[in-house]
Coordinates of N, CA and C in Angstrom, one line a residue:
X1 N -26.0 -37.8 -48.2 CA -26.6 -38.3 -49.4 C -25.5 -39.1 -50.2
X2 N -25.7 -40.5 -50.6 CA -25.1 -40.9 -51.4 C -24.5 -40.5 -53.1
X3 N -25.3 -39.5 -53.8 CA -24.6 -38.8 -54.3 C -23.6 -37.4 -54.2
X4 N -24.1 -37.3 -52.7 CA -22.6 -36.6 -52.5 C -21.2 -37.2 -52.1
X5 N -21.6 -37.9 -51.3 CA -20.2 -39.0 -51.0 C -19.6 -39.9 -52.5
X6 N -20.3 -39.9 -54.1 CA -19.4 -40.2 -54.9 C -19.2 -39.0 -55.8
X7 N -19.0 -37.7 -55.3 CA -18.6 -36.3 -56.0 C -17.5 -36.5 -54.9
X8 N -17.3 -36.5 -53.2 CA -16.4 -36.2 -52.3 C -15.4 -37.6 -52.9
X9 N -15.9 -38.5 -53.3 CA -14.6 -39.8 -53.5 C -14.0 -39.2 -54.6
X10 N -14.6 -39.0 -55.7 CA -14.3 -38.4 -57.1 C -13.2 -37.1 -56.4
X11 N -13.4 -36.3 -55.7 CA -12.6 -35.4 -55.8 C -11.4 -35.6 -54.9
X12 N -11.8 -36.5 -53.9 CA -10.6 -37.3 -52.9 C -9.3 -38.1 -54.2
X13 N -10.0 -38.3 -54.8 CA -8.7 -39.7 -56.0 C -8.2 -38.2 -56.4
X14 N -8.8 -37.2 -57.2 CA -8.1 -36.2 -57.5 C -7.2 -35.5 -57.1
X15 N -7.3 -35.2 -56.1 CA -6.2 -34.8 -54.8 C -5.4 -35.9 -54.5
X16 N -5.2 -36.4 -54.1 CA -4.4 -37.4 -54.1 C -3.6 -38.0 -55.4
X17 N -4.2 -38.1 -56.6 CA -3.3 -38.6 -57.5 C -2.2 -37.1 -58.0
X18 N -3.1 -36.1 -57.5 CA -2.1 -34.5 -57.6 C -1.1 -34.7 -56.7
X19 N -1.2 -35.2 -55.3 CA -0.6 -34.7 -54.4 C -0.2 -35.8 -53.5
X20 N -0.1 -36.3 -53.7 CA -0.1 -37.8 -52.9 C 0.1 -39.0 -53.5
X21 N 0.2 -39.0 -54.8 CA 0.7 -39.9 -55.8 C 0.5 -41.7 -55.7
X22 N 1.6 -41.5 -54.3 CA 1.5 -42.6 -53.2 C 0.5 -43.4 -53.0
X23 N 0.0 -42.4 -52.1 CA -1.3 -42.9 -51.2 C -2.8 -43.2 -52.4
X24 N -2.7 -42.3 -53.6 CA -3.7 -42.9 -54.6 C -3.0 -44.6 -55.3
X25 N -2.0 -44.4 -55.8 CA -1.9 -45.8 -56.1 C -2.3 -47.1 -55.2
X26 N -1.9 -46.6 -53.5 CA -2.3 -47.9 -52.8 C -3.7 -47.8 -52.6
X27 N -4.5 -47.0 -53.1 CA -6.0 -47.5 -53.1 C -6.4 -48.5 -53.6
X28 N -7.3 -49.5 -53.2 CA -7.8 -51.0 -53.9 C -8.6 -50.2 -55.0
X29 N -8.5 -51.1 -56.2 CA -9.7 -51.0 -57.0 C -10.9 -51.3 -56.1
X30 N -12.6 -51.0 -57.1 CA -13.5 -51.5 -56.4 C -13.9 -52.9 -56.1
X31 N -14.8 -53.1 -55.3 CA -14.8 -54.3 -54.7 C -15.7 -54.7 -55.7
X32 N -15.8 -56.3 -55.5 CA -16.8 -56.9 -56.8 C -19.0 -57.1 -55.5
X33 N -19.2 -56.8 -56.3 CA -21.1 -56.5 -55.5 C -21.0 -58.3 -54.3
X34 N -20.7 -59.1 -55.4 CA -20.7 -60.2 -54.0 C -20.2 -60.1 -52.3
X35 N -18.7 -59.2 -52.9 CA -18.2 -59.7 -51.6 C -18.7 -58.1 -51.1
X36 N -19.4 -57.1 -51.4 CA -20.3 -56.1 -51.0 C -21.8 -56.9 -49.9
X37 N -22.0 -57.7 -50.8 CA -23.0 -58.1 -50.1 C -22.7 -59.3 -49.1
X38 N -21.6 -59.9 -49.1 CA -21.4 -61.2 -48.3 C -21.1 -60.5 -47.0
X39 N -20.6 -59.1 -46.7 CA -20.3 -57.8 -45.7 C -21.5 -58.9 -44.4
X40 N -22.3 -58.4 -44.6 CA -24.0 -58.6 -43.9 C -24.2 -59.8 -44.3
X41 N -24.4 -60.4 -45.5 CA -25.0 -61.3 -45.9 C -26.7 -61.9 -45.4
X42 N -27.3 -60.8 -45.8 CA -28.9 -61.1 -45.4 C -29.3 -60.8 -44.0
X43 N -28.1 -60.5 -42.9 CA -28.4 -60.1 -41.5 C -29.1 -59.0 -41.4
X44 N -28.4 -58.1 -42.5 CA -28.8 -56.8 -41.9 C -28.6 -55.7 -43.6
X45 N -29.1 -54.5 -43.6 CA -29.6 -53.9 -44.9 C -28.1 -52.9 -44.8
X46 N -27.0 -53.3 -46.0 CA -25.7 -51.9 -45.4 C -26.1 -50.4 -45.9
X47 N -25.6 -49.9 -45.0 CA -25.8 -48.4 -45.7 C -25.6 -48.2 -46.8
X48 N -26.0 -47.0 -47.3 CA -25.8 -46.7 -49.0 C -24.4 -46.7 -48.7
X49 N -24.1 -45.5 -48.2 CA -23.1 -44.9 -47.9 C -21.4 -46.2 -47.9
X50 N -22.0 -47.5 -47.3 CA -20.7 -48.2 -47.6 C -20.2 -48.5 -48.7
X51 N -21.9 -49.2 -49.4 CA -21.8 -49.7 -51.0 C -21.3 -48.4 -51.4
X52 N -21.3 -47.0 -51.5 CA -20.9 -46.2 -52.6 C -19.3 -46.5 -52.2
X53 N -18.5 -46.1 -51.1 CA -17.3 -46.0 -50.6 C -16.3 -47.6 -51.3
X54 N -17.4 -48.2 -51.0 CA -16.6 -49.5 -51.6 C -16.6 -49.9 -53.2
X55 N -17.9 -49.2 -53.5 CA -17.7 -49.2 -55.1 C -17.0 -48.5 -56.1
X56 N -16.1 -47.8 -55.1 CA -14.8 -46.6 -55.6 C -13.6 -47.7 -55.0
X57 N -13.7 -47.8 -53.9 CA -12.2 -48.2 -53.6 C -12.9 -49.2 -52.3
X58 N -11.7 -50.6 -52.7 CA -12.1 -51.6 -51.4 C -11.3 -51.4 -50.5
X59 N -10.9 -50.8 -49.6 CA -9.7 -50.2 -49.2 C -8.9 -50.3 -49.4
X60 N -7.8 -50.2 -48.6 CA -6.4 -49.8 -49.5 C -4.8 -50.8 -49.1
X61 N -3.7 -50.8 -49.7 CA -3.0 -52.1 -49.5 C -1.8 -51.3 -49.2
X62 N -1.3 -51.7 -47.9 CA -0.2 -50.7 -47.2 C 0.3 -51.7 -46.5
X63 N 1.6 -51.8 -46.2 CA 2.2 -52.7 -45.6 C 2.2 -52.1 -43.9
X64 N 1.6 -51.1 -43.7 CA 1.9 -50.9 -42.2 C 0.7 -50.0 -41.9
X65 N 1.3 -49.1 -40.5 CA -0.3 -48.0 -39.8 C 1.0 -47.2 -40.1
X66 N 2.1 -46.6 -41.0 CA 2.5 -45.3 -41.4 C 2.5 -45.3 -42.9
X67 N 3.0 -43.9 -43.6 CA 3.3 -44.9 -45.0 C 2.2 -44.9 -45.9
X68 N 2.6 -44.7 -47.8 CA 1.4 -44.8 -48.6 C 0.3 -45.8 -48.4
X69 N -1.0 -45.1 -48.5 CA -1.6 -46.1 -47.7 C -2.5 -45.4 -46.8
X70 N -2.3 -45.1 -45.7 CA -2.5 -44.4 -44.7 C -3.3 -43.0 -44.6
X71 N -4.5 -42.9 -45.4 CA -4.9 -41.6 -45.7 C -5.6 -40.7 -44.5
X72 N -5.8 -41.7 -43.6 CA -6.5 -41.3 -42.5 C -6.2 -40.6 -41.1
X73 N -6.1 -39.9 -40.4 CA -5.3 -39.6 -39.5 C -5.5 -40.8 -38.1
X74 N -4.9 -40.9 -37.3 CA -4.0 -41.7 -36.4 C -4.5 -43.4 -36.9
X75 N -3.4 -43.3 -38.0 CA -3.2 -44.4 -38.7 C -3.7 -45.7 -39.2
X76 N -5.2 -45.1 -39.2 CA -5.9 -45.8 -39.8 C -6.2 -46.9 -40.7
X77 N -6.0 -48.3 -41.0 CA -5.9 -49.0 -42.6 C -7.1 -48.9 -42.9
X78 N -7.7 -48.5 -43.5 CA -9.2 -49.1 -44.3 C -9.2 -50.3 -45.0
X79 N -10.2 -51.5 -44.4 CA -10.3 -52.3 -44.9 C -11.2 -52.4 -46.3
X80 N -11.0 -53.4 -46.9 CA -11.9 -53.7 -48.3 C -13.3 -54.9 -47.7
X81 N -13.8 -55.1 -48.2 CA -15.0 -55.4 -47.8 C -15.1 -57.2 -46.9
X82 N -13.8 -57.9 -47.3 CA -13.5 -59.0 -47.1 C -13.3 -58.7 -45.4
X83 N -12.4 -58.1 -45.7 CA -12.0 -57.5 -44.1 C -12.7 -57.0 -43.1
X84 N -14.2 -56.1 -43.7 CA -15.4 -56.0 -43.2 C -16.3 -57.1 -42.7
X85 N -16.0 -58.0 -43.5 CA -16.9 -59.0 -43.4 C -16.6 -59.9 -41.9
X86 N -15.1 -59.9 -42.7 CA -14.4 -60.9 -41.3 C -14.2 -60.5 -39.9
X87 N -14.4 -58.8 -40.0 CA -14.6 -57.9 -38.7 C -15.7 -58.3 -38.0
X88 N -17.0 -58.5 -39.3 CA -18.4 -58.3 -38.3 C -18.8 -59.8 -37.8
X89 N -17.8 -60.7 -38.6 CA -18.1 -62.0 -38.1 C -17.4 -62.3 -36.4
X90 N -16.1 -61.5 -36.3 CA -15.7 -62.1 -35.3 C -16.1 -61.0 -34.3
X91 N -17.0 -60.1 -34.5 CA -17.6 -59.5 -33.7 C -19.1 -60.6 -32.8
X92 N -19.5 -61.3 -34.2 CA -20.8 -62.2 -33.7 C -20.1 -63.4 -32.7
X93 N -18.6 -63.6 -33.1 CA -18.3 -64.5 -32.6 C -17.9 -64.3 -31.1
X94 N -17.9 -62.9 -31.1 CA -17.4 -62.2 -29.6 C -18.5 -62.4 -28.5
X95 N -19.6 -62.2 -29.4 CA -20.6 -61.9 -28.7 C -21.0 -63.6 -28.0
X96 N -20.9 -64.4 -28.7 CA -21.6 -65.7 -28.6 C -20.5 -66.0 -27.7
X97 N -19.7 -65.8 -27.3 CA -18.3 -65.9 -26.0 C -19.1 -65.3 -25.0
X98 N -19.0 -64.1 -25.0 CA -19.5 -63.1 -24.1 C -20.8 -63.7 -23.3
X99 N -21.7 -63.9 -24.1 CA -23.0 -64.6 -23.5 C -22.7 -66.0 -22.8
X100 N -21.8 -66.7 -23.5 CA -21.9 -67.8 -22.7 C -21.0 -68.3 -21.1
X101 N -20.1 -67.0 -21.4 CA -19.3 -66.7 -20.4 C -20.1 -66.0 -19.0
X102 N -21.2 -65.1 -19.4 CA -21.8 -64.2 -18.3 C -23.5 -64.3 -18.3
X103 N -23.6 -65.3 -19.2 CA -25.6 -65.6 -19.1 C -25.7 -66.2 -17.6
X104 N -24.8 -67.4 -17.7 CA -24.8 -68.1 -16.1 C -25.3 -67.3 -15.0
X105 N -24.3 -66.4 -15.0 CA -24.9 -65.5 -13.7 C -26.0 -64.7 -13.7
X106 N -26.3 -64.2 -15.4 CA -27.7 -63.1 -15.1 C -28.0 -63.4 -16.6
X107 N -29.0 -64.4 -16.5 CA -30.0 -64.6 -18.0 C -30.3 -63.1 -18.5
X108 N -30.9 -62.4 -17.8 CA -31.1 -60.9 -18.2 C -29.9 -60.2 -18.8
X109 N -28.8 -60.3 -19.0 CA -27.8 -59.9 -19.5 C -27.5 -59.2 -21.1
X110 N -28.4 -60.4 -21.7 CA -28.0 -59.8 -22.9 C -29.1 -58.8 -23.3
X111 N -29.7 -58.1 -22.6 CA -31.1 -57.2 -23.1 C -30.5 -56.1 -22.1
X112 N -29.3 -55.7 -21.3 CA -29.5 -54.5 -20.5 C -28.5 -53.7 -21.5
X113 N -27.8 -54.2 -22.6 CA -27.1 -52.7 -22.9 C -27.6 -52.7 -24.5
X114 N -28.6 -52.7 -24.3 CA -29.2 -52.5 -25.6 C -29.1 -52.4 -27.2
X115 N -28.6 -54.4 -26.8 CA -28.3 -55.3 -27.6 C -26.7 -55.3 -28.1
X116 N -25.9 -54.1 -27.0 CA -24.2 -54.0 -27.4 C -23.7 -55.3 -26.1
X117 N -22.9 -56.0 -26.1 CA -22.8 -57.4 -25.2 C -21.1 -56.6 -24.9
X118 N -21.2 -56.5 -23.6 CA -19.5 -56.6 -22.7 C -19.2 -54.9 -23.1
X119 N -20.1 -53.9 -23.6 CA -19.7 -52.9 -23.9 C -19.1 -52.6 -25.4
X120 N -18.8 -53.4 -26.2 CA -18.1 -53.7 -26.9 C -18.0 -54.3 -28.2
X121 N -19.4 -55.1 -28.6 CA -20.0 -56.0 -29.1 C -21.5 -56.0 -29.8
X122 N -21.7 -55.4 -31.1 CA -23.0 -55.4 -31.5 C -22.9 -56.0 -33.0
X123 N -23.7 -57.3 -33.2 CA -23.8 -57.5 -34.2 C -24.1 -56.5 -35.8
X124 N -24.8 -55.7 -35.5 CA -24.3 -54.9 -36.8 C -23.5 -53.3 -36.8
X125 N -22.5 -54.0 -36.1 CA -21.2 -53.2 -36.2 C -20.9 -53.5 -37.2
X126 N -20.2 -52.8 -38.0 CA -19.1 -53.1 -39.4 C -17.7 -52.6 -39.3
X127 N -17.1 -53.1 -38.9 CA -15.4 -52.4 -38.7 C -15.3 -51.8 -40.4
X128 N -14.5 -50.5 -40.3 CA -14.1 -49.5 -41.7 C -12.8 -49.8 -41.6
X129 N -12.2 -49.7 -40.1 CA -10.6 -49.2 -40.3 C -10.1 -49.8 -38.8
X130 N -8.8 -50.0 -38.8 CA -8.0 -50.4 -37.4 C -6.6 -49.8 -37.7
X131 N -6.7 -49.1 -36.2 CA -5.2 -48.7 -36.2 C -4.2 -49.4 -35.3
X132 N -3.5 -48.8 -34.9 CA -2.1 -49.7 -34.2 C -2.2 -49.7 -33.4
X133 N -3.6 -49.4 -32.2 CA -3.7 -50.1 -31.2 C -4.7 -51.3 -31.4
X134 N -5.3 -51.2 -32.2 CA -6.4 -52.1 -32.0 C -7.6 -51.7 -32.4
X135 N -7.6 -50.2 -31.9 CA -9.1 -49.4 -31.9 C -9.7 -49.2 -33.4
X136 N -10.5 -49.0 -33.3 CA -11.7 -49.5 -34.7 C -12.7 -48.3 -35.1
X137 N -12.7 -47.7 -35.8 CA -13.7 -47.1 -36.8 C -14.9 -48.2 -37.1
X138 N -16.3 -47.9 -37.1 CA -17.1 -48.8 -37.2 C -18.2 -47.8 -37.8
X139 N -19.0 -48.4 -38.8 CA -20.3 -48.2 -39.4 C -21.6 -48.6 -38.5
X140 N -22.0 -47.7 -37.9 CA -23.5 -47.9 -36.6 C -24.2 -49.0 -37.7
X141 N -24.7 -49.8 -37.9 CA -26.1 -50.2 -38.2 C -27.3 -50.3 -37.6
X142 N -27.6 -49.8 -36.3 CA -28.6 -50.2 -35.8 C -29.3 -49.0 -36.6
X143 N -30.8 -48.9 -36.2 CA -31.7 -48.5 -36.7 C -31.7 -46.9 -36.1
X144 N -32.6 -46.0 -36.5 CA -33.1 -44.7 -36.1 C -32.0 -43.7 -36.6
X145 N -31.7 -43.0 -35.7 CA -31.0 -41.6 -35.8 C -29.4 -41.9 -36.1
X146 N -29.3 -43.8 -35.4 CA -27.8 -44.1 -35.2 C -27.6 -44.9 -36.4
X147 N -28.4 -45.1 -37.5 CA -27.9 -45.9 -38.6 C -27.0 -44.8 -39.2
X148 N -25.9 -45.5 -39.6 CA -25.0 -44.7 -40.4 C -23.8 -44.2 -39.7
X149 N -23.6 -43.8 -38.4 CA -22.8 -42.9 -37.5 C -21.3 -43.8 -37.5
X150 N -20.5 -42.9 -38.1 CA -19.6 -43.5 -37.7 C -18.8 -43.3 -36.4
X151 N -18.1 -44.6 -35.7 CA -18.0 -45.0 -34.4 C -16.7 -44.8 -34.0
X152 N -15.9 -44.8 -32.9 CA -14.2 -44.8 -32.6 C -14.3 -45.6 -31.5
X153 N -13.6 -46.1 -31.0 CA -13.8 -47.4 -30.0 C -13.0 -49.0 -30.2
X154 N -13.3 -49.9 -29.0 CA -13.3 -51.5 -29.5 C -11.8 -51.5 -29.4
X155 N -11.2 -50.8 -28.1 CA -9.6 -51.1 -27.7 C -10.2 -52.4 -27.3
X156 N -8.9 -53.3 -27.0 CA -8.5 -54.2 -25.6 C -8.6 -53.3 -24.7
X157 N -9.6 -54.4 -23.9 CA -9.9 -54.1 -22.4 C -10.7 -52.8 -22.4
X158 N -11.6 -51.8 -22.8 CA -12.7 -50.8 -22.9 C -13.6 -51.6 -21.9
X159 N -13.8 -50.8 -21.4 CA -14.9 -50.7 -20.2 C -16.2 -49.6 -20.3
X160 N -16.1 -49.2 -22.2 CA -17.0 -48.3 -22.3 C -17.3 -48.1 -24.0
X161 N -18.5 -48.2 -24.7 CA -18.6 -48.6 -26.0 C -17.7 -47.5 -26.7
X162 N -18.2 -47.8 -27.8 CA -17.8 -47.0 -28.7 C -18.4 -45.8 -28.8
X163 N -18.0 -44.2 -29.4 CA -18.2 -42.9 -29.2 C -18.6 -42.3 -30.7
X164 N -19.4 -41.9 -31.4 CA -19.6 -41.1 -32.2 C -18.7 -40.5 -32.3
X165 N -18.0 -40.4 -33.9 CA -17.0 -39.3 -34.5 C -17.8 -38.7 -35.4
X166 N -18.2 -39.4 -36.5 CA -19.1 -38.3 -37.8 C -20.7 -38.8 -37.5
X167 N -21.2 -38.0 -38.4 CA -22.7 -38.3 -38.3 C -22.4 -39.7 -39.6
X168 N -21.8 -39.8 -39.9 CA -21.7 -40.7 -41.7 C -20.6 -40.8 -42.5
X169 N -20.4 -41.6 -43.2 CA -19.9 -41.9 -44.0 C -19.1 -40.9 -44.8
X170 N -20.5 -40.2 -45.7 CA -20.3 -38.6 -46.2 C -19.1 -37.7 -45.2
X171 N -19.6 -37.8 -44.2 CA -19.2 -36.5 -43.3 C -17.6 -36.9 -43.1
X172 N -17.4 -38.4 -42.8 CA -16.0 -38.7 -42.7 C -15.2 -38.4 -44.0
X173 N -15.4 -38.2 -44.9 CA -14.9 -38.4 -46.1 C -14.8 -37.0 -46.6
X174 N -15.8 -36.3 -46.1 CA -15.7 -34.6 -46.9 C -14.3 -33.9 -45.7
X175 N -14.8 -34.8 -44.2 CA -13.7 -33.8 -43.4 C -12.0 -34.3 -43.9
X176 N -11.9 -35.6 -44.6 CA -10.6 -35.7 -45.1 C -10.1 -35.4 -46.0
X177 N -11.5 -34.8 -47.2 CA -11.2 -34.3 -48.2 C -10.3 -32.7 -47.6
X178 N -11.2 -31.9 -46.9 CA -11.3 -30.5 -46.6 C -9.8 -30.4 -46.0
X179 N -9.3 -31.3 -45.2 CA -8.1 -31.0 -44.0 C -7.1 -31.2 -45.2
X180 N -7.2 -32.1 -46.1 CA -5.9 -32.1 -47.1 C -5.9 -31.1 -48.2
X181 N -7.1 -30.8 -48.4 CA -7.1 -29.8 -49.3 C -6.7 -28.4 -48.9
X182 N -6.8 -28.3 -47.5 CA -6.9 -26.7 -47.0 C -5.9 -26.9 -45.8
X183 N -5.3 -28.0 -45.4 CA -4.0 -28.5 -44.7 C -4.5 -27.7 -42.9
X184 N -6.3 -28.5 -42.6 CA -6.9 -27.9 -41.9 C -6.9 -29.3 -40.4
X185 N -7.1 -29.4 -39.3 CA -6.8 -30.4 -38.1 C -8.0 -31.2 -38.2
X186 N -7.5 -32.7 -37.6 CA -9.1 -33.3 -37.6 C -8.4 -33.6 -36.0
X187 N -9.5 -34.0 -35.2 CA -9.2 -34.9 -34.1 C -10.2 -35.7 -33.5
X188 N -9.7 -36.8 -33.2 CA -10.3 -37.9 -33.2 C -10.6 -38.6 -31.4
X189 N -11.5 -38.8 -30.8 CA -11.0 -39.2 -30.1 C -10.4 -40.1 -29.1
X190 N -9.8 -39.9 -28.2 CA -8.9 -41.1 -27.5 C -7.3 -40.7 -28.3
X191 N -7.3 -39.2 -28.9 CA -5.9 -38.7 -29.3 C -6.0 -37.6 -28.5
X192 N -4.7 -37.4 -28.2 CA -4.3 -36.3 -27.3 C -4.2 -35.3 -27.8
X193 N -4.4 -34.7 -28.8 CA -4.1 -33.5 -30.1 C -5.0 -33.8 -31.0
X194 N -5.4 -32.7 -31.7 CA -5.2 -33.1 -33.4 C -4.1 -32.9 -34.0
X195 N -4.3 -33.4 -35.2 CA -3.2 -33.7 -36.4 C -3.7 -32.9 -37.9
X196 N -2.5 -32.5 -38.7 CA -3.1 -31.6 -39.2 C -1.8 -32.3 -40.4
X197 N -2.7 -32.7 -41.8 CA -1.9 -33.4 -43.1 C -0.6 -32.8 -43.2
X198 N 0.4 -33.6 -43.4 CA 1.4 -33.1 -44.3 C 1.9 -33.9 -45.0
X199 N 2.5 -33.6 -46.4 CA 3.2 -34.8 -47.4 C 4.6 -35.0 -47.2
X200 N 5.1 -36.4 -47.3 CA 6.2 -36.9 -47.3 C 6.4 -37.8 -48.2
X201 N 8.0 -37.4 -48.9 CA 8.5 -37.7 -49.8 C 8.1 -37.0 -50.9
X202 N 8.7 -37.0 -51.8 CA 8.4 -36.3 -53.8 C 8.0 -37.2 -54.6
X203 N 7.6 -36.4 -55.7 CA 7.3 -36.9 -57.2 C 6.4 -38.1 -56.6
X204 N 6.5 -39.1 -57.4 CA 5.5 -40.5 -57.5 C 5.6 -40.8 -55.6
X205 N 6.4 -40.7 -55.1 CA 6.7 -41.3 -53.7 C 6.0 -40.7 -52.8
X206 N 5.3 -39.3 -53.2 CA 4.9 -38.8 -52.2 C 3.4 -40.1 -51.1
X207 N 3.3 -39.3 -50.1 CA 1.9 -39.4 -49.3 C 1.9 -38.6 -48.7
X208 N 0.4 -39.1 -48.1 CA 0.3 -37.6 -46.6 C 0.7 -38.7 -45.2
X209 N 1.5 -37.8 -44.0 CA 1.4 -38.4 -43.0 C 0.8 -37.2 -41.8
X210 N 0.2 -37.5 -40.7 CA -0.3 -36.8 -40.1 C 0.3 -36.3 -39.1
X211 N 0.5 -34.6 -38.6 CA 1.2 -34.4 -37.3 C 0.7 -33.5 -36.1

């Protein structure tokens, strides 16, 4: 529910400006409703769940994947909505490659993986986050049971889509509230472990880094 995901954000800045000092100041302010909507821009309907996330914070400004910033475990950036936008465009752009690269040989191509192109590729994907390989957090948009699911996937060279991590939005956001608050493991997959928060550095400097 989208009024739970802005009690879990509200209590996420709180922890963090207690405890993490750091990592609360590099949060973006919120985004402005345009570049909320320019995300999609009439393609597709976004989840509540983005607009609430982005109307707290547009993601966050960190000069690296370690470091204030970084609130996510295996080093995550969250983009702001610009960044979204520019994700799901060059995902369209992927796709329009992909088809014209492999229609030649089988017109039927773009209907057999049910509407994801090269495994990899679905126009209402929304990239959230990229870490230092490449790999991508994504907001499902398609329809039914899968609107909303957040995604892990979209290395270089995958030979296999992307995998369900949370049911949502909500769900991603309460399990990073809970693991920092209670210093409890998340694991993600395509990591060989989980990681479980810990803060580095004091006073104003602190953040969390994951281990």
């Amino acid at each position: 529910m989208t009024d739970d995901l802005h009690v879990v954000l509200a209590r996420l800045d709180v922890w963090l400006e207690a405890n993490a000092p750091a990592d609360h100041a590099a949060l973006n302010p919120p985004a402005a409703q345009d570049d909320i909507d320019a995300i999609a821009d009439r393609r597709f309907p976004l989840h509540p769940d983005l607009v609430t996330w982005l109307g707290h914070h547009a993601g966050t400004a960190t000069k690296g994947h370690g470091g204030p910033g970084v609130i996510l475990p295996g080093g995550f950036i969250l983009h702001g909505a610009e960044g979204m936008r520019a994700g799901q465009r060059t995902m369209e752009e992927a796709i329009a490659e992909w088809v014209e690269e492999n229609e030649s040989e089988d017109p039927d191509l773009r209907d057999i993986y049910d509407g994801v192109y090269g495994y990899a590729f679905y126009v209402r994907w929304v990239p959230l986050a990229t870490d230092i390989t490449g790999g991508k957090l994504i907001l499902d948009h398609r329809g039914g049971d899968r609107f909303g699911n957040v995604l892990y996937g979209l290395h270089a060279g995958d030979t296999e889509g992307p995998v369900k991590v949370w049911d949502s939005l909500s769900h991603m956001f309460q399990d990073l509230l809970v693991a920092l608050s209670e210093g409890t493991e998340i694991r993600l997959p395509g990591y060989a472990d989980p990681v479980t928060p810990h803060l580095s550095g004091t006073g104003n400097d602190a953040f969390v880094s994951w281990e």
